[in-house]
Amino acid sequence: VWDLSSKGLIEFPSHPDGALDNLRTVDLSDNDICLIPDSVFASLRTLTHIDVSRNSLATLPATPLPHLTTLVAAFNRISELPDALFQSPCALEHLRLESNRLVSLPRSLRNLSTLAFLDVSSNVISDDPCGQGPVGFCCPALKCLFFGGNDAGALLEGLLREESIRGLPSLTSLSFHVNNLRALPL
């Protein structure tokens, strides 16, 4: 565990080559980091948990982390996520992206077989976050989806239709408060 939370950092700290080879958890929350270079993620290949919440990030590195199970990047300024971050193989189970500036989600995110928790509330996501509508959203392990505070009423209406909900067989909790939802499909 490398806990660098609340240290006033403005960049990812330098480290000697190989020093982070076996690192599993990094907490960089509550700093003022604007950028995490791709080279940093490339050196963290065994990482399973990273918390970069409450920084000033506009994006995340495009380097996939195949062992990552938890990514917390809430309360930043992220407007776009790199598709490559969620490419196979991907073990991601818990993804928190609430309170950013996301307008869409990468297409690779819609087919994560291990994703159980997704919070994208309080962004600016509109009606087609993955580029193919709600029917293309297939995350069989997804239990909790927090989508409140966006402007995606039509997307949610489509997601709640029977043919769409089949792609989310494990879903037990769905929050879509403060959206532009006009009616619940029956």
XYZ file of N, CA and C in Angstrom:
558
model
N 0.850 -1.182 0.000
C 0.000 0.000 0.000
C 0.891 1.239 0.000
N 0.544 2.151 -0.919
C 1.259 3.419 -0.989
C 0.239 4.522 -0.769
N 0.160 5.082 0.431
C -0.829 6.099 0.775
C -0.192 7.483 0.669
N -0.604 8.199 -0.370
C -0.131 9.564 -0.593
C -1.306 10.539 -0.576
N -2.371 10.175 0.121
C -3.553 11.032 0.173
C -3.281 12.293 0.979
N -3.904 13.371 0.548
C -3.848 14.666 1.258
C -2.426 15.153 1.524
N -1.560 15.032 0.529
C -0.162 15.468 0.687
C 0.147 16.750 -0.083
N -0.864 17.338 -0.740
C -0.640 18.555 -1.506
C 0.122 18.314 -2.806
N 0.105 17.097 -3.310
C 0.844 16.762 -4.532
C 0.212 17.417 -5.759
N 1.049 17.855 -6.691
C 0.554 18.400 -7.956
C 0.908 17.488 -9.134
N 1.720 16.471 -8.876
C 2.056 15.480 -9.902
C 2.340 14.145 -9.235
N 2.268 13.092 -10.042
C 2.580 11.775 -9.515
C 4.042 11.780 -9.080
N 4.332 11.332 -7.872
C 5.715 11.400 -7.378
C 6.657 10.512 -8.176
N 7.870 10.973 -8.327
C 8.869 10.178 -9.036
C 9.270 8.992 -8.166
N 9.730 7.965 -8.843
C 10.127 6.747 -8.148
C 11.186 6.034 -8.984
N 12.089 5.329 -8.354
C 13.122 4.609 -9.118
C 12.500 3.482 -9.930
N 13.081 3.185 -11.092
C 12.603 2.081 -11.919
C 12.532 0.801 -11.101
N 11.411 0.098 -11.235
C 11.231 -1.165 -10.544
C 10.728 -1.045 -9.118
N 10.698 0.161 -8.559
C 10.302 0.342 -7.158
C 8.835 0.016 -6.920
N 8.011 0.115 -7.960
C 6.574 -0.107 -7.796
C 6.102 -1.408 -8.448
N 7.027 -2.270 -8.780
C 6.691 -3.484 -9.522
C 5.664 -4.377 -8.835
N 5.660 -4.461 -7.530
C 4.752 -5.350 -6.817
C 3.669 -4.611 -6.041
N 3.497 -3.344 -6.328
C 2.521 -2.524 -5.619
C 1.095 -2.945 -5.973
N 0.234 -3.068 -4.958
C -1.157 -3.479 -5.166
C -2.146 -2.319 -4.991
N -1.862 -1.391 -4.070
C -2.801 -0.315 -3.759
C -2.085 1.028 -3.730
N -2.692 2.023 -4.403
C -2.188 3.399 -4.387
C -3.343 4.326 -4.048
N -3.149 5.189 -3.070
C -4.140 6.195 -2.708
C -3.522 7.578 -2.925
N -3.989 8.242 -3.960
C -3.536 9.599 -4.290
C -4.671 10.603 -4.114
N -5.685 10.243 -3.342
C -6.857 11.098 -3.185
C -6.522 12.397 -2.460
N -7.378 13.387 -2.690
C -7.279 14.685 -2.014
C -5.942 15.378 -2.226
N -5.514 15.448 -3.478
C -4.333 16.207 -3.866
C -4.741 17.183 -4.960
N -3.811 17.688 -5.724
C -4.121 18.606 -6.823
C -3.415 18.144 -8.093
N -3.417 16.847 -8.330
C -2.758 16.260 -9.496
C -3.611 16.504 -10.743
N -2.985 17.039 -11.796
C -3.685 17.348 -13.045
C -3.503 16.264 -14.109
N -2.429 15.497 -14.001
C -2.099 14.533 -15.053
C -1.351 13.348 -14.464
N -1.746 12.153 -14.896
C -0.979 10.953 -14.574
C -0.468 10.420 -15.910
N 0.821 10.477 -16.140
C 1.369 10.034 -17.434
C 1.127 8.542 -17.674
N 0.955 8.171 -18.938
C 0.794 6.763 -19.312
C 1.940 5.920 -18.776
N 3.143 6.469 -18.759
C 4.310 5.713 -18.300
C 4.179 5.288 -16.839
N 3.467 6.077 -16.037
C 3.257 5.725 -14.630
C 2.372 4.485 -14.535
N 1.254 4.479 -15.278
C 0.375 3.312 -15.259
C 1.101 2.089 -15.804
N 1.940 2.282 -16.787
C 2.690 1.156 -17.365
C 3.603 0.507 -16.327
N 4.063 1.288 -15.342
C 4.944 0.739 -14.299
C 4.155 0.108 -13.154
N 2.835 0.187 -13.189
C 1.983 -0.327 -12.111
C 1.175 -1.536 -12.571
N 1.793 -2.458 -13.251
C 1.096 -3.589 -13.863
C 0.413 -4.526 -12.866
N 0.822 -4.576 -11.604
C 0.209 -5.470 -10.618
C -0.829 -4.760 -9.752
N -1.080 -3.509 -10.024
C -1.999 -2.710 -9.222
C -3.415 -3.296 -9.246
N -4.045 -3.399 -8.065
C -5.426 -3.873 -7.981
C -6.386 -2.769 -7.529
N -5.873 -1.734 -6.856
C -6.732 -0.675 -6.326
C -6.016 0.660 -6.466
N -6.732 1.640 -7.073
C -6.182 2.998 -7.136
C -7.294 3.993 -6.846
N -6.984 4.952 -6.007
C -7.908 6.028 -5.668
C -7.237 7.350 -6.043
N -7.786 8.001 -7.050
C -7.296 9.308 -7.493
C -8.407 10.354 -7.364
N -9.356 10.098 -6.459
C -10.472 11.019 -6.281
C -10.001 12.343 -5.687
N -10.808 13.356 -5.944
C -10.563 14.706 -5.412
C -9.190 15.246 -5.812
N -8.944 15.207 -7.117
C -7.770 15.833 -7.713
C -8.262 16.788 -8.793
N -7.434 17.106 -9.755
C -7.813 17.997 -10.857
C -7.616 17.310 -12.203
N -7.810 16.002 -12.238
C -7.578 15.232 -13.461
C -8.633 15.528 -14.518
N -8.183 15.690 -15.768
C -9.089 15.877 -16.894
C -9.294 14.563 -17.654
N -8.381 13.627 -17.481
C -8.493 12.312 -18.105
C -7.664 11.327 -17.280
N -7.736 10.070 -17.662
C -6.930 9.025 -17.039
C -6.002 8.453 -18.090
N -4.917 7.833 -17.679
C -4.005 7.232 -18.667
C -4.703 6.158 -19.502
N -4.229 5.975 -20.723
C -4.821 5.002 -21.639
C -4.213 3.615 -21.498
N -3.332 3.440 -20.551
C -2.655 2.161 -20.356
C -3.549 1.196 -19.589
N -3.879 0.034 -20.166
C -4.707 -0.931 -19.430
C -3.966 -1.505 -18.227
N -4.709 -1.760 -17.181
C -4.179 -2.390 -15.969
C -4.965 -3.685 -15.764
N -4.446 -4.808 -16.235
C -5.226 -6.048 -16.277
C -5.635 -6.606 -14.913
N -4.955 -6.226 -13.830
C -5.289 -6.746 -12.505
C -6.114 -5.773 -11.672
N -6.376 -4.590 -12.205
C -7.100 -3.563 -11.460
C -8.536 -4.008 -11.186
N -8.932 -4.031 -9.911
C -10.305 -4.387 -9.548
C -11.099 -3.169 -9.074
N -10.414 -2.143 -8.557
C -11.100 -0.951 -8.056
C -10.417 0.306 -8.577
N -11.220 1.161 -9.214
C -10.747 2.460 -9.688
C -11.703 3.517 -9.165
N -11.172 4.413 -8.343
C -11.957 5.515 -7.794
C -11.354 6.803 -8.349
N -12.119 7.468 -9.210
C -11.658 8.710 -9.836
C -12.755 9.778 -9.735
N -13.481 9.760 -8.634
C -14.589 10.687 -8.411
C -14.069 12.086 -8.083
N -14.925 13.070 -8.305
C -14.649 14.464 -7.944
C -13.363 14.975 -8.589
N -13.298 14.843 -9.905
C -12.225 15.405 -10.713
C -12.861 16.267 -11.792
N -12.169 16.465 -12.889
C -12.690 17.216 -14.034
C -12.645 16.354 -15.291
N -12.787 15.058 -15.134
C -12.659 14.116 -16.247
C -13.846 14.270 -17.196
N -13.545 14.553 -18.451
C -14.605 14.708 -19.451
C -14.637 13.540 -20.435
N -13.545 12.800 -20.476
C -13.477 11.676 -21.419
C -12.582 10.595 -20.822
N -12.977 9.356 -21.048
C -12.193 8.213 -20.582
C -11.598 7.489 -21.771
N -10.336 7.093 -21.687
C -9.731 6.366 -22.806
C -10.311 4.950 -22.914
N -10.708 4.569 -24.111
C -11.270 3.245 -24.365
C -10.278 2.154 -23.974
N -8.991 2.392 -24.188
C -7.956 1.382 -23.937
C -7.862 0.987 -22.463
N -8.252 1.866 -21.564
C -8.167 1.569 -20.132
C -9.016 0.363 -19.749
N -10.101 0.128 -20.468
C -11.037 -0.945 -20.131
C -10.979 -2.109 -21.120
N -9.903 -2.197 -21.884
C -9.767 -3.279 -22.861
C -9.478 -4.600 -22.156
N -9.822 -5.655 -22.802
C -9.589 -7.003 -22.287
C -8.103 -7.331 -22.304
N -7.575 -8.055 -21.348
C -8.288 -8.535 -20.168
C -8.442 -7.421 -19.138
N -9.593 -7.398 -18.499
C -9.876 -6.367 -17.508
C -10.613 -7.012 -16.336
N -10.099 -6.855 -15.134
C -10.672 -7.466 -13.935
C -11.492 -6.469 -13.116
N -11.776 -5.304 -13.676
C -12.427 -4.229 -12.931
C -13.783 -4.662 -12.372
N -13.955 -4.452 -11.066
C -15.206 -4.792 -10.376
C -15.921 -3.556 -9.840
N -15.171 -2.544 -9.481
C -15.717 -1.379 -8.784
C -15.184 -0.116 -9.458
N -16.081 0.683 -10.040
C -15.681 1.888 -10.762
C -16.510 3.066 -10.280
N -15.827 4.056 -9.693
C -16.492 5.260 -9.205
C -15.976 6.461 -9.985
N -16.891 7.069 -10.738
C -16.565 8.225 -11.566
C -17.538 9.377 -11.310
N -18.205 9.380 -10.173
C -19.207 10.403 -9.914
C -18.568 11.787 -9.796
N -19.377 12.789 -10.098
C -18.993 14.199 -9.971
C -17.760 14.550 -10.796
N -17.841 14.233 -12.072
C -16.850 14.646 -13.055
C -17.570 15.443 -14.133
N -17.028 15.456 -15.332
C -17.636 16.165 -16.463
C -17.853 15.231 -17.648
N -18.070 13.970 -17.367
C -18.226 12.971 -18.427
C -19.477 13.235 -19.258
N -19.318 13.200 -20.564
C -20.463 13.326 -21.467
C -20.823 11.972 -22.072
N -19.895 11.028 -22.003
C -20.148 9.685 -22.519
C -19.220 8.704 -21.805
N -19.439 7.435 -22.067
C -18.599 6.378 -21.511
C -17.953 5.626 -22.667
N -16.748 5.112 -22.485
C -16.109 4.391 -23.583
C -16.873 3.105 -23.927
N -16.861 2.758 -25.191
C -17.569 1.552 -25.643
C -17.086 0.305 -24.921
N -15.807 0.223 -24.607
C -15.255 -0.963 -23.942
C -15.853 -1.174 -22.556
N -16.368 -0.127 -21.933
C -16.947 -0.230 -20.601
C -18.254 -1.015 -20.605
N -18.965 -1.013 -21.690
C -20.293 -1.626 -21.707
C -20.269 -3.153 -21.697
N -19.099 -3.779 -21.849
C -19.023 -5.238 -21.884
C -18.080 -5.826 -20.841
N -17.899 -5.151 -19.729
C -17.012 -5.668 -18.691
C -17.722 -6.778 -17.917
N -17.244 -7.976 -18.057
C -17.921 -9.125 -17.443
C -17.768 -9.165 -15.929
N -16.793 -8.471 -15.363
C -16.544 -8.513 -13.915
C -17.089 -7.297 -13.174
N -17.514 -6.254 -13.884
C -17.946 -5.012 -13.241
C -19.215 -5.235 -12.423
N -19.137 -4.975 -11.095
C -20.274 -5.168 -10.197
C -20.844 -3.843 -9.685
N -20.041 -2.780 -9.666
C -20.474 -1.493 -9.125
C -20.014 -0.385 -10.058
N -20.956 0.441 -10.510
C -20.642 1.560 -11.400
C -21.384 2.794 -10.921
N -20.640 3.839 -10.592
C -21.242 5.110 -10.198
C -20.753 6.188 -11.154
N -21.650 6.648 -12.005
C -21.361 7.743 -12.934
C -22.345 8.892 -12.690
N -22.844 8.990 -11.458
C -23.797 10.042 -11.124
C -23.113 11.415 -11.130
N -23.935 12.438 -11.296
C -23.492 13.836 -11.267
C -22.417 14.134 -12.301
N -22.668 13.698 -13.521
C -21.857 14.057 -14.683
C -22.782 14.773 -15.662
N -22.438 14.827 -16.907
C -23.297 15.448 -17.926
C -23.574 14.449 -19.049
N -23.707 13.188 -18.680
C -23.957 12.128 -19.654
C -25.360 12.305 -20.221
N -25.446 12.240 -21.544
C -26.744 12.393 -22.193
C -27.251 11.035 -22.658
N -28.072 11.005 -23.680
C -28.858 9.829 -23.994
C -28.160 8.639 -24.629
N -26.923 8.715 -24.998
C -26.290 7.532 -25.590
C -24.854 7.415 -25.103
N -24.659 7.056 -23.824
C -23.334 7.156 -23.230
C -22.291 6.217 -23.806
N -22.696 5.103 -24.368
C -21.710 4.149 -24.899
C -21.719 4.097 -26.416
N -22.501 4.929 -27.044
C -22.485 4.992 -28.494
C -23.376 3.996 -29.202
N -24.086 3.130 -28.471
C -24.976 2.181 -29.132
C -26.311 2.047 -28.422
N -26.637 2.943 -27.555
C -27.910 2.848 -26.873
C -27.878 1.816 -25.759
N -28.986 1.707 -25.026
C -29.022 0.854 -23.851
C -28.968 -0.636 -24.161
N -29.402 -1.062 -25.333
C -29.402 -2.488 -25.640
C -27.978 -3.030 -25.696
N -27.015 -2.192 -26.055
C -25.629 -2.630 -26.140
C -24.923 -2.730 -24.797
N -25.598 -2.362 -23.705
C -24.984 -2.366 -22.378
C -25.139 -3.755 -21.774
N -24.045 -4.493 -21.650
C -24.105 -5.872 -21.181
C -22.995 -6.119 -20.166
N -23.342 -6.029 -18.902
C -22.406 -6.287 -17.814
C -23.064 -7.296 -16.884
N -22.849 -8.576 -17.107
C -23.587 -9.604 -16.366
C -23.374 -9.598 -14.857
N -22.267 -9.075 -14.360
C -22.005 -9.049 -12.915
C -22.476 -7.753 -12.252
N -22.949 -6.773 -13.038
C -23.313 -5.462 -12.484
C -24.471 -5.587 -11.505
N -24.215 -5.208 -10.240
C -25.231 -5.250 -9.192
C -25.768 -3.864 -8.883
N -24.901 -2.849 -8.918
C -25.288 -1.488 -8.553
C -24.907 -0.518 -9.662
N -25.884 0.246 -10.126
C -25.662 1.264 -11.151
C -26.234 2.578 -10.644
N -25.355 3.544 -10.433
C -25.761 4.868 -9.986
C -25.579 5.830 -11.149
N -26.696 6.375 -11.635
C -26.711 7.173 -12.850
C -27.393 8.522 -12.625
N -27.680 8.870 -11.381
C -28.405 10.094 -11.077
C -27.636 11.350 -11.429
N -28.380 12.425 -11.630
C -27.759 13.712 -11.873
C -27.160 13.871 -13.254
N -27.658 13.113 -14.221
C -27.258 13.259 -15.619
C -28.480 13.720 -16.399
N -28.412 13.750 -17.696
C -29.554 14.149 -18.521
C -29.821 13.035 -19.523
N -30.166 11.886 -19.004
C -30.259 10.703 -19.853
C -31.597 9.991 -19.702
N -32.671 10.749 -19.714
C -33.999 10.156 -19.545
C -34.317 9.105 -20.582
N -34.065 9.380 -21.858
C -34.376 8.407 -22.915
C -33.529 7.141 -22.770
N -32.272 7.300 -22.382
C -31.413 6.137 -22.165
C -31.979 5.260 -21.057
N -32.365 5.858 -19.965
C -32.891 5.089 -18.841
C -34.208 4.418 -19.193
N -35.063 5.100 -19.941
C -36.309 4.476 -20.392
C -35.996 3.233 -21.216
N -34.991 3.309 -22.084
C -34.586 2.155 -22.883
C -33.945 1.074 -22.037
N -33.151 1.460 -21.055
C -32.471 0.501 -20.184
C -33.471 -0.322 -19.383
N -34.581 0.295 -19.000
C -35.572 -0.390 -18.185
C -36.508 -1.292 -18.989
N -36.395 -1.291 -20.305
C -37.199 -2.194 -21.123
C -36.672 -3.618 -20.963
N -37.553 -4.585 -21.120
C -37.212 -5.984 -20.868
C -36.024 -6.465 -21.687
N -35.971 -6.116 -22.971
C -34.875 -6.608 -23.820
C -33.521 -6.026 -23.406
N -33.530 -4.868 -22.788
C -32.284 -4.245 -22.345
C -31.842 -4.770 -20.985
N -32.781 -4.956 -20.100
C -32.443 -5.378 -18.742
C -31.865 -6.791 -18.727
N -32.097 -7.566 -19.771
C -31.518 -8.911 -19.862
C -29.993 -8.877 -19.857
N -29.399 -7.805 -20.326
C -27.946 -7.667 -20.327
C -27.379 -7.354 -18.955
N -28.266 -7.173 -17.973
C -27.857 -6.846 -16.597
C -28.558 -7.800 -15.615
N -28.316 -9.104 -15.707
C -29.065 -10.074 -14.901
C -28.805 -9.993 -13.400
N -27.711 -9.405 -12.968
C -27.372 -9.333 -11.540
C -27.794 -8.020 -10.898
N -28.353 -7.097 -11.669
C -28.681 -5.761 -11.171
C -29.685 -5.824 -10.017
N -29.286 -5.285 -8.866
C -30.165 -5.234 -7.698
C -30.439 -3.806 -7.248
N -29.604 -2.862 -7.669
C -29.756 -1.482 -7.236
C -29.519 -0.546 -8.420
N -30.511 0.297 -8.688
C -30.427 1.249 -9.792
C -30.900 2.601 -9.296
N -30.035 3.599 -9.384
C -30.397 4.947 -8.965
C -30.275 5.877 -10.165
N -31.379 6.544 -10.480
C -31.350 7.479 -11.599
C -32.099 8.756 -11.238
N -31.932 9.189 -9.987
C -32.559 10.427 -9.531
C -32.048 11.625 -10.332
N -32.836 12.667 -10.417
C -32.502 13.913 -11.094
C -32.016 13.651 -12.520
N -32.811 12.926 -13.273
C -32.583 12.732 -14.692
C -33.819 13.239 -15.413
N -33.820 13.182 -16.682
C -34.909 13.682 -17.490
C -35.858 12.542 -17.863
N -36.134 11.654 -16.939
C -36.997 10.501 -17.177
C -38.454 10.967 -17.148
N -39.179 10.673 -18.219
C -40.561 11.115 -18.339
C -41.550 10.057 -17.865
N -41.234 8.776 -18.047
C -42.145 7.710 -17.644
C -41.374 6.415 -17.478
N -41.895 5.532 -16.643
C -41.315 4.212 -16.495
C -41.987 3.260 -17.480
N -41.221 2.541 -18.281
C -41.817 1.595 -19.215
C -42.384 0.401 -18.445
N -43.543 -0.042 -18.853
C -44.181 -1.189 -18.184
C -44.319 -2.345 -19.135
